[in-house]
Coordinates of C-alpha atoms in Angstrom, one line a residue:
M127 CA 10.2 -34.2 0.1
T128 CA 11.6 -30.6 0.1
P129 CA 14.7 -30.5 -2.1
A130 CA 18.0 -28.9 -1.1
V131 CA 18.1 -26.7 -4.2
I132 CA 15.3 -25.2 -6.3
E133 CA 16.4 -23.3 -9.5
S134 CA 15.0 -20.9 -11.4
D135 CA 16.1 -18.7 -14.0
E136 CA 16.5 -15.7 -11.7
V137 CA 17.5 -17.2 -8.4
R138 CA 18.8 -20.4 -6.7
L139 CA 17.4 -21.4 -3.4
R140 CA 19.9 -23.7 -1.6
L141 CA 21.0 -24.4 2.0
F142 CA 22.7 -22.1 3.9
R143 CA 26.4 -22.7 4.3
D144 CA 29.1 -21.9 6.7
D145 CA 30.4 -19.2 3.9
D146 CA 27.3 -17.7 4.2
V147 CA 28.0 -16.1 7.8
A148 CA 29.1 -12.6 6.9
G149 CA 26.7 -12.2 4.4
T150 CA 23.8 -13.4 6.8
A151 CA 25.2 -11.0 9.2
A152 CA 25.3 -8.1 6.9
G153 CA 22.1 -8.5 5.7
C154 CA 20.0 -8.8 9.0
A155 CA 22.0 -6.2 10.6
D156 CA 20.8 -3.6 7.8
P157 CA 18.6 -1.1 9.6
L158 CA 15.8 -1.7 6.7
T159 CA 15.7 -5.6 7.7
Q160 CA 16.0 -4.7 11.1
R161 CA 12.7 -2.6 11.1
F162 CA 10.1 -4.8 9.1
I163 CA 11.3 -8.1 10.5
S164 CA 10.1 -8.8 13.8
G165 CA 11.9 -11.2 16.2
L166 CA 15.7 -10.4 14.6
P167 CA 18.1 -9.8 17.4
D168 CA 19.7 -6.5 17.9
P169 CA 22.7 -6.4 17.5
Y170 CA 22.8 -9.2 14.7
T171 CA 26.3 -10.2 14.9
E172 CA 28.2 -12.9 13.0
E173 CA 27.7 -15.0 16.0
T174 CA 24.2 -14.7 15.5
A175 CA 24.2 -15.5 11.7
R176 CA 26.5 -18.9 12.9
W177 CA 23.8 -19.7 15.3
W178 CA 21.0 -19.3 12.5
I179 CA 22.8 -21.3 9.9
T180 CA 24.0 -24.1 12.3
E181 CA 20.7 -24.3 14.3
G182 CA 17.9 -21.9 13.2
A183 CA 17.5 -22.9 9.9
P184 CA 18.0 -26.6 10.3
A185 CA 15.1 -26.1 13.3
A186 CA 12.6 -24.8 10.4
W187 CA 13.2 -27.9 8.4
T188 CA 12.5 -29.9 11.6
G189 CA 9.4 -28.0 12.3
G190 CA 7.7 -28.9 8.7
G191 CA 8.6 -25.6 7.1
C192 CA 12.1 -24.7 5.4
A193 CA 14.7 -22.1 5.2
Y194 CA 16.6 -21.5 2.2
A195 CA 19.5 -19.1 1.3
I196 CA 18.6 -17.0 -2.0
A197 CA 21.8 -17.2 -4.3
D198 CA 22.7 -15.7 -7.5
P199 CA 22.4 -18.5 -9.9
A200 CA 25.6 -17.4 -12.1
T201 CA 28.1 -16.9 -9.0
D202 CA 26.2 -18.5 -6.1
R203 CA 26.7 -15.3 -3.8
L204 CA 24.3 -15.2 -0.9
L205 CA 21.6 -12.3 -2.0
G206 CA 19.2 -13.0 1.4
G207 CA 16.7 -15.7 2.9
V208 CA 13.3 -17.3 2.2
G209 CA 11.3 -20.0 3.9
L210 CA 8.1 -21.3 5.2
S211 CA 6.9 -21.3 8.5
Q212 CA 3.4 -21.3 10.6
V213 CA 2.9 -24.6 8.8
V214 CA -0.8 -26.0 9.6
H215 CA -0.7 -29.6 7.7
Y216 CA -4.3 -30.3 7.9
R217 CA -5.1 -26.8 6.3
A218 CA -2.3 -27.5 3.7
Q219 CA -1.1 -23.7 4.3
A220 CA 1.9 -22.0 5.5
E221 CA 3.5 -18.5 5.7
I222 CA 6.0 -17.5 3.6
G223 CA 8.6 -14.6 4.3
Y224 CA 12.0 -13.5 3.1
W225 CA 14.7 -11.0 3.4
V226 CA 17.1 -9.6 0.9
A227 CA 20.6 -8.2 1.3
P228 CA 21.2 -4.5 0.6
W229 CA 23.4 -5.2 -2.1
A230 CA 20.7 -7.3 -4.2
R231 CA 17.9 -4.8 -3.7
G232 CA 15.8 -3.1 -6.7
R233 CA 16.7 -6.6 -8.7
G234 CA 13.5 -8.5 -8.1
V235 CA 15.1 -10.9 -6.1
A236 CA 12.8 -11.0 -3.5
S237 CA 9.5 -11.5 -6.4
A238 CA 11.8 -14.1 -8.1
A239 CA 12.5 -16.3 -5.0
T240 CA 8.9 -16.1 -3.4
R241 CA 7.7 -17.1 -6.8
A242 CA 10.0 -20.0 -7.0
L243 CA 9.3 -21.2 -3.5
A244 CA 5.6 -20.9 -3.7
G245 CA 5.6 -22.9 -7.1
H246 CA 7.2 -25.7 -5.4
A247 CA 5.0 -25.6 -2.6
F248 CA 1.9 -25.6 -4.5
A249 CA 3.4 -28.5 -6.5
T250 CA 3.8 -30.7 -3.2
G251 CA 0.5 -30.3 -1.9
T252 CA 0.3 -27.0 -0.1
A253 CA -3.0 -25.1 -1.0
R254 CA -2.8 -21.7 0.8
L255 CA 0.4 -19.4 1.2
E256 CA 0.1 -16.2 3.2
L257 CA 2.5 -13.6 3.0
L258 CA 2.2 -10.9 6.1
T259 CA 3.8 -7.3 5.7
H260 CA 4.4 -4.3 7.9
P261 CA 1.8 -1.3 6.7
E262 CA 4.6 1.0 5.6
N263 CA 6.7 -1.9 4.0
T264 CA 5.5 -1.2 0.5
A265 CA 8.4 -2.6 -1.2
S266 CA 7.3 -5.9 0.3
Q267 CA 3.8 -5.4 -0.7
R268 CA 4.7 -4.9 -4.3
V269 CA 7.0 -8.0 -3.9
A270 CA 3.8 -9.7 -2.8
L271 CA 1.8 -8.5 -5.9
A272 CA 4.4 -9.2 -8.3
A273 CA 4.5 -12.9 -7.1
G274 CA 0.8 -13.3 -7.5
F275 CA -0.4 -12.8 -3.8
R276 CA -3.9 -10.9 -3.6
H277 CA -4.6 -8.4 -0.6
E278 CA -6.8 -10.1 1.9
G279 CA -7.1 -8.1 5.0
V280 CA -5.4 -6.2 7.9
R281 CA -4.7 -8.7 11.0
R282 CA -5.1 -6.1 13.8
S283 CA -2.0 -5.9 16.3
A284 CA -0.6 -9.2 14.7
G285 CA 2.9 -8.0 15.0
P286 CA 5.2 -7.2 18.1
V287 CA 7.2 -4.1 18.2
R288 CA 10.5 -4.1 19.6
G289 CA 10.5 -2.3 22.7
G290 CA 7.1 -3.4 23.7
G291 CA 3.6 -2.4 21.7
R292 CA 2.1 -4.0 18.7
H293 CA 1.3 -3.1 15.0
D294 CA -0.9 -4.4 12.2
L295 CA 0.0 -6.9 9.6
I296 CA -1.3 -6.9 6.1
A297 CA -2.1 -10.4 4.8
W298 CA -1.6 -11.2 1.2
V299 CA -2.7 -14.8 0.2
R300 CA -2.0 -16.9 -3.0
L301 CA -3.9 -20.3 -3.5
A302 CA -2.5 -23.1 -5.7
D303 CA -5.2 -22.6 -8.1
D304 CA -4.5 -18.8 -8.5
P305 CA -3.5 -17.9 -12.0
T306 CA 0.1 -17.6 -12.7
G307 CA 1.9 -14.2 -13.0
P308 CA 1.6 -10.9 -11.0
A309 CA -1.8 -10.2 -9.1
A310 CA -4.1 -7.6 -11.1
R311 CA -4.2 -4.2 -9.3
L312 CA -7.5 -2.3 -8.6
L313 CA -5.4 1.2 -8.7
P314 CA -2.3 0.8 -11.0
D315 CA 0.5 3.2 -10.6
L316 CA 0.3 7.0 -12.2
P317 CA 1.8 7.3 -15.6
D318 CA 5.4 8.6 -14.9
G319 CA 4.5 9.0 -11.4
R320 CA 2.3 11.9 -12.0
L321 CA -0.8 13.6 -13.7
T322 CA -0.7 17.0 -15.2
D323 CA -2.4 19.4 -17.2
G324 CA 0.7 21.9 -17.3
V325 CA -1.3 24.0 -14.6
V326 CA -1.7 21.8 -11.5
T327 CA 0.2 18.1 -11.0
L328 CA -1.2 15.3 -9.0
R329 CA 1.4 12.8 -7.5
R330 CA 0.7 10.1 -4.9
L331 CA 0.7 11.7 -1.4
G332 CA 4.3 10.5 0.7
P333 CA 5.7 11.3 4.0
D334 CA 7.1 14.4 2.7
D335 CA 3.5 16.0 2.8
V336 CA 2.9 15.9 6.2
D337 CA 3.4 19.6 7.0
A338 CA 1.3 20.7 4.0
M339 CA -1.6 18.2 4.8
Y340 CA -1.6 19.0 8.4
R341 CA -2.1 22.6 7.9
L342 CA -4.7 22.0 5.2
H343 CA -6.8 19.7 7.1
T344 CA -7.0 21.6 10.2
R345 CA -8.2 24.7 8.5
P346 CA -11.8 25.4 10.0
E347 CA -13.3 25.7 6.4
V348 CA -12.0 22.3 5.7
V349 CA -12.5 20.6 9.2
A350 CA -16.3 21.4 8.6
N351 CA -16.6 19.3 5.8
R352 CA -14.8 16.4 7.1
V353 CA -16.3 13.5 8.5
P354 CA -16.7 13.6 11.3
P355 CA -16.3 17.5 11.5
A356 CA -13.2 17.3 13.8
P357 CA -9.7 18.6 13.4
P358 CA -7.3 15.3 13.0
T359 CA -4.0 14.9 15.2
R360 CA -0.6 15.6 13.6
A361 CA 0.1 11.8 14.4
A362 CA -3.3 11.0 12.3
I363 CA -1.8 13.1 9.3
E364 CA 1.7 11.4 9.5
R365 CA -0.1 8.0 9.5
R366 CA -1.9 8.8 6.6
C367 CA 0.9 10.0 4.7
R368 CA 3.1 7.3 5.3
R369 CA 0.5 4.6 4.6
A370 CA -0.7 6.2 1.5
E371 CA 0.9 4.0 -0.8
S372 CA 0.0 0.8 1.0
H373 CA -3.8 1.9 0.6
W374 CA -2.9 2.4 -2.8
L375 CA -1.5 -1.0 -3.8
A376 CA -4.2 -2.6 -1.7
G377 CA -6.8 -0.9 -4.1
A378 CA -8.4 0.9 -1.2
S379 CA -7.9 4.5 -2.1
A380 CA -5.8 6.9 -4.0
D381 CA -4.3 9.6 -2.0
F382 CA -2.8 12.7 -3.8
A383 CA -0.8 15.8 -3.3
V384 CA -2.1 18.2 -5.6
L385 CA 0.9 20.6 -6.8
D386 CA 1.1 23.9 -8.3
A387 CA 2.9 22.7 -11.8
A388 CA 4.7 26.3 -12.1
T389 CA 6.4 26.2 -8.8
G390 CA 5.9 22.4 -7.5
A391 CA 4.3 23.9 -4.3
V392 CA 1.7 21.8 -2.2
A393 CA -1.3 23.4 -3.2
G394 CA -3.8 20.8 -1.4
G395 CA -4.9 17.4 -1.7
C396 CA -7.2 15.1 -3.0
A397 CA -8.4 11.1 -3.1
L398 CA -10.3 8.7 -4.7
V399 CA -11.8 5.8 -2.4
Y400 CA -12.7 2.7 -4.2
D401 CA -15.7 1.8 -2.1
E402 CA -17.4 -0.3 -4.3
P403 CA -15.0 -2.3 -6.5
S404 CA -17.7 -5.0 -7.3
T405 CA -19.5 -2.0 -9.4
G406 CA -16.8 -0.1 -10.5
Q407 CA -17.7 3.0 -8.3
A408 CA -15.4 5.4 -6.2
M409 CA -15.7 8.8 -4.3
V410 CA -13.9 11.6 -4.8
G411 CA -13.0 14.0 -2.3
Y412 CA -10.9 17.5 -2.8
S413 CA -9.6 20.8 -1.0
L414 CA -7.1 23.2 -1.5
L415 CA -5.1 25.8 0.8
P416 CA -6.1 29.1 0.7
E417 CA -3.5 30.5 -1.5
A418 CA -4.5 28.1 -3.9
R419 CA -8.0 28.8 -4.1
G420 CA -9.6 31.1 -7.0
R421 CA -7.6 29.9 -9.6
G422 CA -9.7 27.1 -11.0
L423 CA -7.0 24.6 -9.6
A424 CA -9.5 22.6 -8.0
T425 CA -11.8 22.2 -11.3
R426 CA -8.5 21.1 -12.9
T427 CA -7.6 18.4 -10.3
V428 CA -11.1 16.8 -10.3
R429 CA -10.8 16.6 -14.1
L430 CA -7.5 15.1 -13.9
L431 CA -8.3 12.8 -11.3
A432 CA -12.1 11.4 -13.0
G433 CA -9.7 11.2 -16.4
W434 CA -7.4 9.0 -15.0
A435 CA -9.9 6.9 -12.7
F436 CA -11.9 6.1 -16.1
G437 CA -8.8 5.4 -17.8
V438 CA -7.8 2.6 -15.4
G439 CA -11.5 1.2 -15.6
L440 CA -13.8 2.8 -13.0
A441 CA -17.4 3.2 -14.5
R442 CA -18.7 5.8 -12.2
L443 CA -17.4 8.6 -9.6
W444 CA -19.6 10.1 -7.0
A445 CA -19.2 12.8 -4.6
G446 CA -21.0 14.4 -1.8
T447 CA -21.1 18.2 -0.3
R448 CA -23.0 20.1 2.1
P449 CA -25.9 22.3 0.7
E450 CA -24.1 25.6 1.6
N451 CA -20.9 24.6 0.1
L452 CA -21.5 26.3 -3.1
A453 CA -17.6 26.5 -4.1
S454 CA -17.4 22.8 -3.9
R455 CA -20.5 22.1 -5.9
R456 CA -19.6 24.7 -8.7
V457 CA -16.2 22.7 -8.9
L458 CA -18.1 19.6 -9.5
E459 CA -20.8 20.8 -12.2
K460 CA -17.8 22.1 -14.1
V461 CA -16.0 19.1 -14.3
G462 CA -19.3 17.3 -15.5
F463 CA -20.9 15.9 -12.2
R464 CA -24.8 15.6 -12.4
R465 CA -26.7 16.1 -9.1
E466 CA -28.5 13.1 -8.1
G467 CA -30.2 14.3 -5.2
L468 CA -30.2 15.2 -1.6
T469 CA -29.2 12.7 1.6
R470 CA -31.0 14.3 4.5
G471 CA -29.2 13.7 7.6
R472 CA -26.4 11.8 6.2
L473 CA -23.3 13.1 7.7
P474 CA -22.4 13.6 11.4
G475 CA -22.4 17.5 12.3
P476 CA -21.3 19.3 15.6
D477 CA -22.7 18.7 18.9
D478 CA -24.2 15.5 17.9
T479 CA -26.5 16.9 14.9
R480 CA -26.8 15.3 11.7
V481 CA -26.1 17.4 8.5
D482 CA -27.5 17.0 4.6
S483 CA -25.4 16.0 1.7
V484 CA -26.0 16.9 -2.0
L485 CA -24.8 13.8 -3.9
Y486 CA -23.4 14.3 -7.5
G487 CA -22.4 11.4 -9.9
L488 CA -20.1 11.1 -13.1
L489 CA -19.7 8.8 -15.7
A490 CA -17.4 8.5 -18.3
T491 CA -19.5 9.4 -20.9
D492 CA -19.9 12.8 -19.0
L493 CA -16.3 13.7 -19.1
P494 CA -16.1 14.8 -23.0
A495 CA -19.0 16.9 -22.8
A496 CA -17.6 18.9 -19.5
R497 CA -14.4 19.6 -21.4

């Protein structure tokens, strides 16, 4: 039996009441809630909220799930909603979802509610819980991690878009026998949000970097070293910048903007792609805008990136470059990378050709000697 109230130190989960109408309407009409929760009526009015409280929420219980109001344990004020749906009894699994009102965000309410409901679900026979997030809803992805859910993959076109179309959903999963506490991350956040040596600064790539990244990645000399060697569309760069944090949280890659530390201007970009978590190996890539070249910034960038990567537990970095790209090869060698071989025809080239790649490797023990 699912109780009418689930108490925790941080939140209270209780049934919705008639006096929650105004708060439910305000929370569900909020633009952020509307953007990331599919299927919410727009506009979301007090009449809609009243229907949810009297019919929608009770129907969730009738269907084998549940729908709780999240309330402040001290005042009982409405903070949001959380529930279970898509229950598959023979698999002992369900999907957990939530929303948090604007006045309650930034306080860990969603994480606390998710932990509380997940704990009760596991204690009463549920074996597997899924939490699905929009690829750009990084706040919700952080909730999933904080509540012990692990990144499991991408469900392609699983979410409908209001007005037509579909979008992917990221699946986060927690099992009944998973360890308690937050899920371990392969790629933690940067200390103080950035890395710097006083000359260059690295920070996570973001939506404000689209113009600079599009200018960088459409330069002919940068395109020549892309895989494949074709210029990206602006839409592709926008998507990369918007989803950089999501890829970081999933442990897939760490995408950086490179800044001139003195001026704060974007000087280029670099990335660490965690291609082999099982062996602790990741790939490094980098490029600079023309006005930032010839000043040693690329070497400083790669050295900063490598130091951080080894500091968070990676064991080996590798990079590949075309044989004729002498500038890039010099950067790698200055940092301490060692040439490990030539892979013939490894990369796609122009006009259906294949091009060779010189492979370099770096171990944590190589860095001190390079410095």
